[in-house]
Every structure is written in C-alpha cells, then in structure tokens.
Short mmCIF file of C-alpha atoms and ligand atoms in Angstrom, two decimals:
data_model
loop_
_atom_site.label_atom_id
_atom_site.label_comp_id
_atom_site.label_asym_id
_atom_site.label_seq_id
_atom_site.Cartn_x
_atom_site.Cartn_y
_atom_site.Cartn_z
CA MET A 1 -12.57 29.38 12.85
CA THR A 2 -12.27 32.72 14.59
CA PRO A 3 -13.92 35.38 12.39
CA GLY A 4 -11.37 37.35 10.40
CA VAL A 5 -8.64 34.74 10.76
CA GLN A 6 -7.34 33.40 7.45
CA VAL A 7 -5.95 29.89 7.04
CA ALA A 8 -2.58 31.34 6.02
CA ASP A 9 -2.37 33.19 9.37
CA LEU A 10 -2.43 29.91 11.27
CA ILE A 11 0.81 28.60 9.96
CA ARG A 12 4.39 29.81 9.76
CA GLU A 13 7.51 27.98 8.79
CA ASP A 14 8.51 27.36 12.40
CA ARG A 15 5.13 26.90 14.08
CA VAL A 16 1.46 26.11 13.51
CA SER A 17 -1.61 27.07 15.46
CA SER A 18 -3.09 24.30 17.56
CA ALA A 19 -6.39 25.19 15.87
CA LEU A 20 -5.10 22.90 13.12
CA TYR A 21 -5.85 20.00 15.47
CA THR A 22 -9.09 21.24 16.99
CA ASP A 23 -11.10 23.40 14.60
CA PRO A 24 -14.01 21.50 12.99
CA GLU A 25 -14.29 24.07 10.20
CA LEU A 26 -10.68 23.56 9.25
CA PHE A 27 -11.32 19.83 9.22
CA GLU A 28 -14.18 20.26 6.74
CA LEU A 29 -11.93 22.40 4.57
CA GLU A 30 -9.22 19.75 4.70
CA MET A 31 -11.60 17.10 3.44
CA ASP A 32 -12.51 19.32 0.52
CA ARG A 33 -9.21 20.94 -0.35
CA ILE A 34 -6.78 18.16 0.52
CA PHE A 35 -8.38 14.73 0.61
CA HIS A 36 -10.71 15.35 -2.33
CA ARG A 37 -8.08 16.98 -4.51
CA THR A 38 -4.99 14.89 -4.14
CA TRP A 39 -3.82 11.31 -4.57
CA VAL A 40 -4.82 9.27 -1.54
CA TRP A 41 -3.35 5.83 -0.85
CA VAL A 42 -6.05 3.12 -0.80
CA ALA A 43 -4.42 -0.31 -1.09
CA HIS A 44 -1.44 -2.37 -2.18
CA GLU A 45 -1.76 -4.57 -5.25
CA SER A 46 -0.81 -7.67 -3.27
CA GLU A 47 -4.09 -7.30 -1.39
CA LEU A 48 -6.01 -7.93 -4.63
CA PRO A 49 -4.15 -10.66 -6.51
CA ARG A 50 -7.12 -12.32 -8.24
CA ALA A 51 -10.10 -11.18 -10.30
CA GLY A 52 -12.97 -10.42 -7.94
CA ASP A 53 -10.71 -9.53 -5.01
CA PHE A 54 -11.66 -6.34 -3.26
CA ARG A 55 -10.93 -4.34 -0.16
CA THR A 56 -12.68 -1.37 1.36
CA ALA A 57 -10.90 1.86 2.18
CA TYR A 58 -11.53 5.58 2.56
CA VAL A 59 -10.61 8.69 0.64
CA GLY A 60 -11.02 11.34 3.31
CA ARG A 61 -14.41 10.45 4.80
CA GLN A 62 -15.71 8.84 1.62
CA PRO A 63 -15.92 5.06 1.84
CA VAL A 64 -14.60 3.35 -1.28
CA ILE A 65 -14.24 -0.16 -2.65
CA VAL A 66 -11.00 -1.09 -4.38
CA SER A 67 -11.69 -4.02 -6.71
CA ARG A 68 -9.92 -6.07 -9.34
CA ASP A 69 -12.22 -6.79 -12.28
CA ARG A 70 -12.25 -9.73 -14.69
CA ARG A 71 -9.87 -8.01 -17.10
CA GLY A 72 -7.36 -7.46 -14.27
CA GLY A 73 -8.10 -3.73 -14.01
CA ILE A 74 -8.17 -1.96 -10.67
CA ASN A 75 -11.24 0.12 -9.85
CA VAL A 76 -11.83 2.50 -6.98
CA LEU A 77 -15.57 2.98 -6.52
CA VAL A 78 -17.53 5.07 -4.07
CA ASN A 79 -19.15 2.63 -1.66
CA ARG A 80 -22.64 4.17 -1.90
CA CYS A 81 -25.59 2.77 -3.77
CA ARG A 82 -26.90 5.03 -6.52
CA HIS A 83 -30.51 4.33 -5.48
CA ARG A 84 -30.77 5.80 -2.03
CA GLY A 85 -27.19 5.83 -0.92
CA ALA A 86 -26.82 2.77 1.30
CA SER A 87 -23.28 1.48 1.74
CA LEU A 88 -22.78 -1.60 -0.40
CA CYS A 89 -19.96 -3.38 1.28
CA GLU A 90 -18.97 -3.33 4.93
CA VAL A 91 -16.30 -6.00 5.17
CA PRO A 92 -12.61 -5.10 5.00
CA LYS A 93 -11.80 -7.47 2.15
CA GLY A 94 -12.95 -10.49 0.18
CA ASN A 95 -13.70 -11.91 -3.24
CA ALA A 96 -16.97 -11.30 -5.05
CA ASN A 97 -18.64 -11.35 -8.46
CA GLY A 98 -19.95 -7.85 -7.83
CA PHE A 99 -21.70 -5.82 -5.16
CA THR A 100 -25.38 -6.02 -4.32
CA CYS A 101 -27.06 -3.42 -2.18
CA PRO A 102 -28.71 -4.90 0.93
CA TYR A 103 -31.65 -2.47 0.74
CA HIS A 104 -33.39 -3.05 -2.64
CA ALA A 105 -30.77 -5.30 -4.27
CA TRP A 106 -29.49 -3.08 -7.03
CA SER A 107 -26.41 -4.94 -8.18
CA TYR A 108 -23.15 -3.60 -9.53
CA ALA A 109 -20.30 -5.22 -11.44
CA LEU A 110 -16.71 -5.22 -10.17
CA ASP A 111 -16.03 -2.16 -12.31
CA GLY A 112 -19.04 -0.36 -10.84
CA LYS A 113 -21.50 -0.74 -13.74
CA LEU A 114 -25.12 -1.04 -12.66
CA ARG A 115 -26.01 -4.58 -13.70
CA GLY A 116 -29.37 -5.42 -12.25
CA ILE A 117 -32.47 -3.83 -10.72
CA PRO A 118 -35.21 -6.01 -9.21
CA TYR A 119 -38.76 -5.48 -10.53
CA PRO A 120 -37.56 -3.12 -13.27
CA ASP A 121 -41.01 -2.34 -14.70
CA GLY A 122 -41.37 0.54 -12.22
CA TYR A 123 -38.40 2.22 -13.84
CA GLU A 124 -39.46 2.10 -17.48
CA ASP A 125 -38.68 5.43 -19.16
CA VAL A 126 -37.44 7.03 -15.94
CA LEU A 127 -34.01 5.47 -15.50
CA GLU A 128 -30.98 4.73 -17.68
CA LYS A 129 -28.87 2.00 -16.15
CA LYS A 130 -25.75 3.20 -17.90
CA ASP A 131 -25.97 6.53 -16.06
CA LEU A 132 -26.15 4.98 -12.61
CA GLY A 133 -22.93 3.08 -12.17
CA LEU A 134 -21.00 3.59 -8.95
CA GLN A 135 -18.98 6.77 -8.89
CA ARG A 136 -15.45 5.99 -10.04
CA LEU A 137 -12.31 7.65 -8.82
CA LYS A 138 -9.21 8.21 -10.87
CA VAL A 139 -6.69 5.45 -10.15
CA GLY A 140 -2.90 5.58 -10.18
CA VAL A 141 -0.48 2.76 -9.36
CA TYR A 142 3.20 3.10 -8.60
CA ALA A 143 5.31 0.12 -7.51
CA GLY A 144 2.18 -1.76 -6.46
CA MET A 145 0.89 1.15 -4.38
CA ILE A 146 -2.67 2.03 -5.41
CA PHE A 147 -3.74 5.66 -5.08
CA ALA A 148 -7.08 7.24 -5.95
CA SER A 149 -8.36 10.74 -6.50
CA PHE A 150 -11.73 12.43 -6.80
CA ASP A 151 -10.11 14.98 -9.13
CA ALA A 152 -10.35 13.70 -12.70
CA ASP A 153 -7.87 16.36 -13.85
CA ILE A 154 -5.25 15.74 -11.19
CA GLU A 155 -1.56 15.72 -12.12
CA PRO A 156 -0.15 12.28 -12.99
CA LEU A 157 0.66 10.19 -9.91
CA GLU A 158 4.31 9.98 -10.93
CA ASP A 159 4.58 13.77 -10.91
CA PHE A 160 2.86 14.00 -7.54
CA LEU A 161 5.26 11.48 -6.03
CA GLY A 162 8.21 13.23 -7.68
CA GLY A 163 11.37 12.79 -5.61
CA ALA A 164 9.65 10.21 -3.40
CA ARG A 165 9.74 7.67 -6.25
CA LEU A 166 13.43 6.96 -5.72
CA TRP A 167 12.68 6.16 -2.09
CA ILE A 168 9.66 4.01 -2.93
CA ASP A 169 11.90 2.01 -5.27
CA ARG A 170 14.48 1.67 -2.51
CA PHE A 171 11.80 0.68 0.01
CA MET A 172 10.71 -2.19 -2.23
CA LYS A 173 14.26 -3.59 -2.23
CA GLN A 174 13.55 -5.10 1.18
CA GLY A 175 11.94 -7.89 -0.84
CA ALA A 176 15.50 -9.06 -1.59
CA GLY A 177 14.43 -10.08 -5.09
CA TYR A 178 10.87 -11.07 -4.11
CA PRO A 179 7.93 -8.71 -4.57
CA ILE A 180 6.56 -7.16 -1.39
CA LYS A 181 3.22 -8.41 -0.11
CA VAL A 182 0.88 -7.38 2.67
CA GLN A 183 0.93 -10.16 5.27
CA GLY A 184 -1.84 -8.84 7.44
CA GLU A 185 -3.12 -5.73 9.12
CA HIS A 186 -4.61 -4.40 12.28
CA ARG A 187 -6.35 -1.14 12.89
CA PHE A 188 -6.90 1.12 15.82
CA ARG A 189 -8.10 4.62 16.56
CA PHE A 190 -6.65 7.37 18.64
CA ARG A 191 -8.38 10.43 20.04
CA GLY A 192 -6.47 13.02 18.10
CA ASN A 193 -6.18 14.88 14.84
CA TRP A 194 -4.76 13.10 11.78
CA LYS A 195 -1.84 15.51 11.41
CA ILE A 196 -0.47 14.47 14.81
CA GLN A 197 0.06 11.06 13.25
CA LEU A 198 1.39 12.49 9.99
CA GLU A 199 4.05 14.30 12.01
CA ASN A 200 4.96 11.26 14.05
CA THR A 201 6.40 9.12 11.26
CA THR A 202 8.94 11.85 10.56
CA ASP A 203 9.61 12.57 14.23
CA GLY A 204 12.99 11.03 15.01
CA TYR A 205 13.26 13.18 18.11
CA HIS A 206 10.71 11.17 20.10
CA PHE A 207 12.24 7.81 19.34
CA PRO A 208 14.60 7.21 22.28
CA ILE A 209 12.15 8.90 24.67
CA VAL A 210 8.77 7.35 23.88
CA HIS A 211 10.33 4.07 22.75
CA ARG A 212 12.63 3.58 25.70
CA SER A 213 10.74 0.48 26.78
CA TRP A 214 11.04 -0.97 23.26
CA MET A 215 14.77 -0.18 23.25
CA ALA A 216 15.11 -1.98 26.56
CA SER A 217 13.21 -5.02 25.27
CA VAL A 218 15.35 -5.79 22.20
CA ASP A 219 18.84 -7.20 21.79
CA ALA A 220 21.77 -4.78 21.96
CA GLU A 221 22.46 -5.06 18.20
CA THR A 222 18.93 -3.96 17.27
CA ALA A 223 18.97 -1.15 19.84
CA GLY A 224 22.36 -0.06 18.49
CA MET A 225 21.08 -0.09 14.92
CA LEU A 226 18.34 2.34 15.87
CA SER A 227 20.49 4.64 17.98
CA PHE A 228 20.61 7.33 15.35
CA MET A 229 20.40 10.37 17.61
CA THR A 230 24.07 11.24 17.27
CA ASP A 231 24.70 9.68 13.85
CA ASP A 232 25.43 12.44 11.34
CA ASN A 233 24.45 10.17 8.45
CA ALA A 234 20.92 9.86 9.83
CA VAL A 235 19.20 12.61 7.90
CA THR A 236 15.76 13.80 6.89
CA HIS A 237 15.11 15.01 3.33
CA SER A 238 12.15 17.05 2.22
CA LEU A 239 10.96 15.58 -1.08
CA GLY A 240 8.43 18.17 -2.27
CA ASN A 241 4.60 18.01 -2.34
CA GLY A 242 4.54 17.38 1.41
CA HIS A 243 6.58 14.18 1.20
CA SER A 244 9.72 13.50 3.20
CA VAL A 245 12.03 10.71 4.21
CA MET A 246 13.74 10.15 7.54
CA VAL A 247 16.80 7.90 7.39
CA MET A 248 17.40 5.97 10.59
CA VAL A 249 19.71 3.19 9.45
CA PRO A 250 21.97 4.84 6.84
CA GLU A 251 23.66 1.56 5.87
CA HIS A 252 20.24 0.18 4.84
CA VAL A 253 19.16 3.01 2.55
CA ASP A 254 19.93 0.97 -0.56
CA LEU A 255 19.83 -2.67 0.43
CA ASP A 256 21.49 -3.71 -2.83
CA GLU A 257 24.63 -1.95 -1.68
CA ASP A 258 26.71 -3.98 0.71
CA ASP A 259 30.36 -3.42 1.45
CA GLY A 260 30.48 -6.66 3.40
CA THR A 261 31.41 -5.08 6.72
CA GLU A 262 28.04 -5.43 8.43
CA GLN A 263 27.72 -8.37 10.80
CA LEU A 264 24.45 -10.26 10.47
CA GLN A 265 22.55 -10.04 13.73
CA ALA A 266 22.90 -12.92 16.14
CA ARG A 267 19.13 -12.88 16.77
CA PHE A 268 18.61 -14.20 13.23
CA GLY A 269 20.90 -17.19 13.74
CA HIS A 270 18.07 -19.71 13.39
CA VAL A 271 16.84 -18.04 10.18
CA ILE A 272 20.34 -18.02 8.70
CA GLU A 273 20.70 -21.69 9.51
CA GLU A 274 17.40 -22.58 7.86
CA LEU A 275 17.96 -20.43 4.77
CA SER A 276 21.46 -21.79 4.31
CA ARG A 277 19.98 -25.18 3.45
CA ASP A 278 18.39 -23.74 0.30
CA PHE A 279 20.34 -20.61 -0.63
CA GLU A 280 23.83 -19.44 -1.39
CA PRO A 281 25.50 -17.40 1.38
CA ALA A 282 25.17 -14.16 -0.63
CA LYS A 283 21.42 -14.64 -0.99
CA VAL A 284 21.03 -15.52 2.70
CA ARG A 285 22.92 -12.35 3.59
CA ARG A 286 20.80 -10.26 1.24
CA ILE A 287 17.55 -11.57 2.76
CA VAL A 288 18.68 -11.28 6.38
CA ARG A 289 20.06 -7.75 5.99
CA SER A 290 16.54 -6.75 4.85
CA MET A 291 14.78 -8.35 7.79
CA HIS A 292 14.02 -5.05 9.54
CA GLY A 293 12.89 -3.52 6.26
CA ALA A 294 14.29 -0.41 4.67
CA GLY A 295 16.50 1.88 6.72
CA PHE A 296 14.05 4.76 6.62
CA ASN A 297 10.53 6.08 7.08
CA LEU A 298 9.04 7.57 3.93
CA ASN A 299 6.12 9.88 4.61
CA LEU A 300 3.78 10.44 1.67
CA PHE A 301 1.38 13.31 2.06
CA PRO A 302 -1.39 13.08 3.11
CA ASN A 303 -2.13 9.57 4.34
CA VAL A 304 0.51 6.87 4.07
CA ALA A 305 3.88 6.20 5.57
CA MET A 306 6.17 3.48 4.31
CA SER A 307 7.86 2.89 7.59
CA MET A 308 10.86 0.53 7.55
CA SER A 309 8.90 -2.71 7.12
CA PHE A 310 5.22 -1.77 7.16
CA PHE A 311 2.66 0.65 5.78
CA ARG A 312 0.94 2.99 8.18
CA VAL A 313 -2.25 4.34 6.66
CA LEU A 314 -4.18 7.09 8.35
CA ARG A 315 -7.82 8.00 7.98
CA PRO A 316 -9.26 11.19 9.39
CA VAL A 317 -12.52 10.31 11.15
CA SER A 318 -13.25 13.69 12.72
CA VAL A 319 -11.20 16.66 13.82
CA ALA A 320 -10.24 14.83 17.00
CA GLU A 321 -10.31 11.19 15.93
CA THR A 322 -8.12 9.21 13.53
CA GLU A 323 -8.01 5.60 12.43
CA ILE A 324 -4.68 3.95 11.75
CA ARG A 325 -4.04 0.76 9.82
CA HIS A 326 -0.74 -1.03 10.17
CA LEU A 327 -0.01 -3.38 7.28
CA ALA A 328 2.81 -5.82 7.93
CA LEU A 329 4.91 -6.61 4.86
CA GLY A 330 6.53 -9.82 3.76
CA LEU A 331 8.15 -11.45 0.74
CA LYS A 332 5.69 -12.77 -1.84
CA GLY A 333 6.82 -16.28 -2.67
CA GLY A 334 9.69 -15.87 -0.22
CA PRO A 335 10.81 -18.27 2.51
CA GLU A 336 8.13 -18.87 5.13
CA THR A 337 10.64 -18.63 7.96
CA VAL A 338 11.50 -15.09 6.86
CA ASN A 339 7.89 -13.97 6.67
CA ARG A 340 7.21 -15.43 10.09
CA GLU A 341 10.22 -13.67 11.59
CA ARG A 342 9.18 -10.38 9.98
CA LEU A 343 5.70 -10.72 11.50
CA ARG A 344 7.18 -11.29 14.95
CA ILE A 345 9.36 -8.16 14.59
CA HIS A 346 6.30 -6.21 13.45
CA GLU A 347 4.17 -7.40 16.36
CA HIS A 348 6.91 -6.60 18.83
CA PHE A 349 6.86 -2.91 17.90
CA GLN A 350 3.68 -2.13 15.97
CA GLY A 351 1.31 -4.79 17.23
CA PRO A 352 -1.61 -4.03 19.56
CA PHE A 353 0.40 -5.48 22.43
CA GLY A 354 3.70 -4.26 21.05
CA PHE A 355 6.28 -2.15 22.82
CA GLY A 356 6.14 0.70 20.28
CA SER A 357 2.80 1.79 18.82
CA PRO A 358 0.78 1.78 22.06
CA ASP A 359 3.31 4.24 23.51
CA ASP A 360 3.06 6.40 20.39
CA SER A 361 -0.70 6.55 20.53
CA GLU A 362 -0.58 7.55 24.19
CA ALA A 363 1.60 10.50 23.18
CA TRP A 364 -0.80 11.44 20.33
CA ASP A 365 -3.79 11.35 22.71
CA ARG A 366 -1.90 13.63 25.06
CA VAL A 367 -1.16 16.18 22.35
CA GLN A 368 -4.88 16.37 21.60
CA ARG A 369 -5.76 16.65 25.29
CA GLY A 370 -3.21 19.45 25.63
CA VAL A 371 -4.37 21.47 22.64
CA ALA A 372 -8.01 21.10 23.65
CA ALA A 373 -7.22 23.67 26.36
CA GLY A 374 -7.09 26.46 23.78
CA PRO A 375 -5.38 27.82 20.68
CA ASP A 376 -3.15 30.30 22.50
CA MET A 377 -0.01 28.15 22.42
CA PRO A 378 1.43 27.29 19.03
CA ILE A 379 2.83 23.91 18.02
CA LEU A 380 6.55 24.24 17.34
CA VAL A 381 8.08 22.63 14.28
CA ASN A 382 11.34 24.55 14.31
CA ARG A 383 13.82 21.94 15.44
CA GLY A 384 16.91 22.03 13.22
CA LEU A 385 15.73 25.00 11.18
CA GLN A 386 19.12 26.65 11.57
CA ARG A 387 21.05 23.61 10.35
CA GLU A 388 18.95 22.73 7.32
CA ARG A 389 20.93 22.75 4.09
CA LYS A 390 19.92 22.49 0.46
CA ALA A 391 20.93 19.40 -1.47
CA ASP A 392 21.91 19.74 -5.14
CA ASN A 393 18.43 18.64 -6.21
CA GLY A 394 16.76 21.25 -3.99
CA ASP A 395 15.75 18.91 -1.15
CA ARG A 396 16.13 20.43 2.28
CA VAL A 397 18.26 18.14 4.39
CA SER A 398 18.75 18.08 8.12
CA HIS A 399 19.33 15.61 10.90
CA ALA A 400 16.82 12.77 11.38
CA THR A 401 15.80 14.26 14.72
CA ASP A 402 14.94 17.59 13.09
CA GLU A 403 11.48 18.71 12.05
CA THR A 404 12.21 19.18 8.35
CA GLY A 405 9.65 16.54 7.35
CA MET A 406 6.91 18.24 9.38
CA ARG A 407 7.76 21.61 7.84
CA GLU A 408 7.49 20.00 4.39
CA GLY A 409 4.10 18.50 5.25
CA TYR A 410 2.77 21.77 6.63
CA ALA A 411 4.04 23.72 3.62
CA MET A 412 1.96 21.45 1.39
CA TRP A 413 -0.98 21.70 3.79
CA LYS A 414 -0.82 25.48 3.56
CA ALA A 415 -0.48 25.48 -0.22
CA MET A 416 -3.49 23.21 -0.64
CA MET A 417 -5.62 24.89 2.00
CA THR A 418 -5.05 28.32 0.48
CA ASP A 419 -5.53 27.04 -3.07
CA ALA A 420 -1.94 27.82 -3.96
CA HIS A 421 -1.25 24.27 -5.08
S1 FES B 501 -30.55 1.91 -1.48
FE1 FES B 501 -29.46 0.48 -2.65
S2 FES B 501 -30.95 -0.56 -3.75
FE2 FES B 501 -32.04 0.91 -2.64
FE1 FE2 B 502 7.02 6.29 17.61
#
C-alpha cells in the first residue's frame, strides 16, 4: 500500500480504489481481518450424508477438511498435520475412517483427535497426544449450509446471517417439498481478485450485455422470464453484514405462493408428462415452477452466493487469482427426470462449456487486466444511488440493475478492514 494511505481512504460509498483488486498487502490484510474473523461457507450437509464422509475446502487460504464423525457431528479441521505440517488430504471428497499423514503416518480421527503415532517410543515424556489434535474451527449450520470460523468468540451464525435467513429459507423452497442436495460441482479459476466475483452475483446490469449469447440460445419464455431490466418489481435489497439479494424473477421469490396465472413453460412439456403419471397436477406445477430455482441471487459475504439454482463459492488464491466452485442443486429423493433437467439447465449457463459463466469470467479477467494499469481510476459502484429507498426494516432497496448489493458488500469490507465490525 502507498505509504500514508489508510484503508478507509480507499473506499467511499460510491466508489472504491482499484488498489482493492491489485494490492498484495491489502490481500494479506483481508485474509486476516475478513476471512479469519468471519463465518466462511465450507460445504452443504448433503455433501456429507454418512458417517465418515468428508470434503476438503478452504477458509481464506487455509485448507480445511469438513467431516462427519461417527456420532453424526460435523467437524471443520485444519488440513495440516501437527507433526511437521504436511497436508493430510488432497482429494475433494470421499469417505474415510480418519486421516493419516503421508509423511510419517500420524493418524487422526474424523473429529481431529490424534489417534496413532508410529514407533511411539521416541516420544515418551515429550509429547501429549491429547494436545496435538488437528486444529478445529468453530462450526455453524443454517438450513444445511455449513459455515466455519477461526474466531472462537464469533457472533452466532444466525445473527451474522440476520436478514439473509428469510431469503435462505425461501431459496430452499425450490426443493418443492424435497430437501435440496448438491448434485455435482465443477471448479475453475480466473485471473482476477475475489471481490470482482463477489460483485458479479449482485450485478444485474451486466446480464443482458454479457449474457446476450445465452439469451439468444434459450426459448423465448426463459429469455422473457429473465428480462428484468425494465421490471420495477425486480429489486435489490441490502441485508446487512455485507449480504444482499437481487430479485430477478419477482413471481418466484416465494415459490409456495402461486396465484395460478403463470403458464408452465413449454420447454418442460416432457417433464410435466412424466411427472403427471405419479403426481397430482398441483404437485407437478409446484415442482415445475421451481425448475429454474429461486427467483433471486442471494449474496452472502464474503464467499458464497446462492444463485437461483446453484451455489457459487469463491476462494481467494492470491490478490489476482480466484477459484470458483459451482455446485448444481437438485431435489434429494425427488424425481430423477427433474434432477436431470435441472442439471441440463445448469450446464447450459454455468457449465464449463455453457453460454453464461465463460462469458462472465472473460469480463472478470478484463477488469483485472484494466486495473493492473494503475490505481488512478476508481471503480464506480454508484449506479442507482439516487433512487435507493429505505424499507421499513431498514434494508436499502433499489432496482435489480443498481449497485446496492456491491455498496453493501464494500461497507462490510470497510468495517472489517478498519476493525469497526
Ligand atoms: S508431517 Fe505428518 S506425520 Fe510427519
Ligand atoms: Fe453473469
């Protein structure tokens, strides 16, 4: 950082310095003051249904293992051996009795306890096994979403989520009576700062521009459903603590509410036909109306978006590199034909060969290439500032194409980075 410049000077309500994307010192500070002090999303419960199931994840740059132990408890453990620090587990997911270090075979239970040390006579009187379990993070679960924190004294997860809880509950209604499950994931990296991605999920403004080719590739009903640019009911709410929600399909905000006027999309004709063999018309309608997921993108600071029908999880790798995981969601125990259709919709937009995400990541790369030229030009986040209004509960509300969600995220960023939160 330039000597004499304070973090607070880099950010105003309507703009941020591009140093936020390029300064390695700021990145280090973010790892410490944001990722190590808040609740970070690590997994969804459906990824760990059985005892012994685990998946690996990251909290900031720290690799962690999320495991389900024999008593059904969920543990988030730092993925570093207590002997000389080797990583214990390098596969994305699996089922195990415990974790054994590849270097000298210290072995740990699913809850992180140090269980075994080969040739233990060399450690007599110099080592207490009970003191050398894997480092455990604090764990919080809300609606199947598993979060972890390095801060043992952090506020309860429910308080941190605050106003976002209502929207998480609404998001889960896309299960149409079935619990939500992760159907699969893919991951990719882009050459840009993590906050470029954080902004993107609440950026309705780019949608018809960057996603023109996607719009042109879908049926007219789907394109019409996502033509929210001039729809006054398409709004963004700030939800506090950096969280926000951007509503793109207002009639799908609460999928339990149905006034019966919406036509089911012709593209799902084959699904309707198949489901109608087993289900009442009302149930078929409920499932099919939820096929595209919820009608909104919910952005949870700092690292997960619940975006219509998938989770987008970001991991800061370095100041100019970010890994993204896209987790496609389906209905646990639900009709196979529905889960298959949902996967196809997901692939069509978010997949590696999809018509959506590759275009997004090109735009993110370009932002980073642009800001690399120097910090003299600020990043504007002022769209819709003049038309923001306060809702009764204090949320700031504006149009879905406005930058209210980004302003909320950056307000939290500033509060955490300056120790005001
Ligand atoms: S580094 Fe893990 S057992 Fe030695
Ligand atoms: Fe996009």
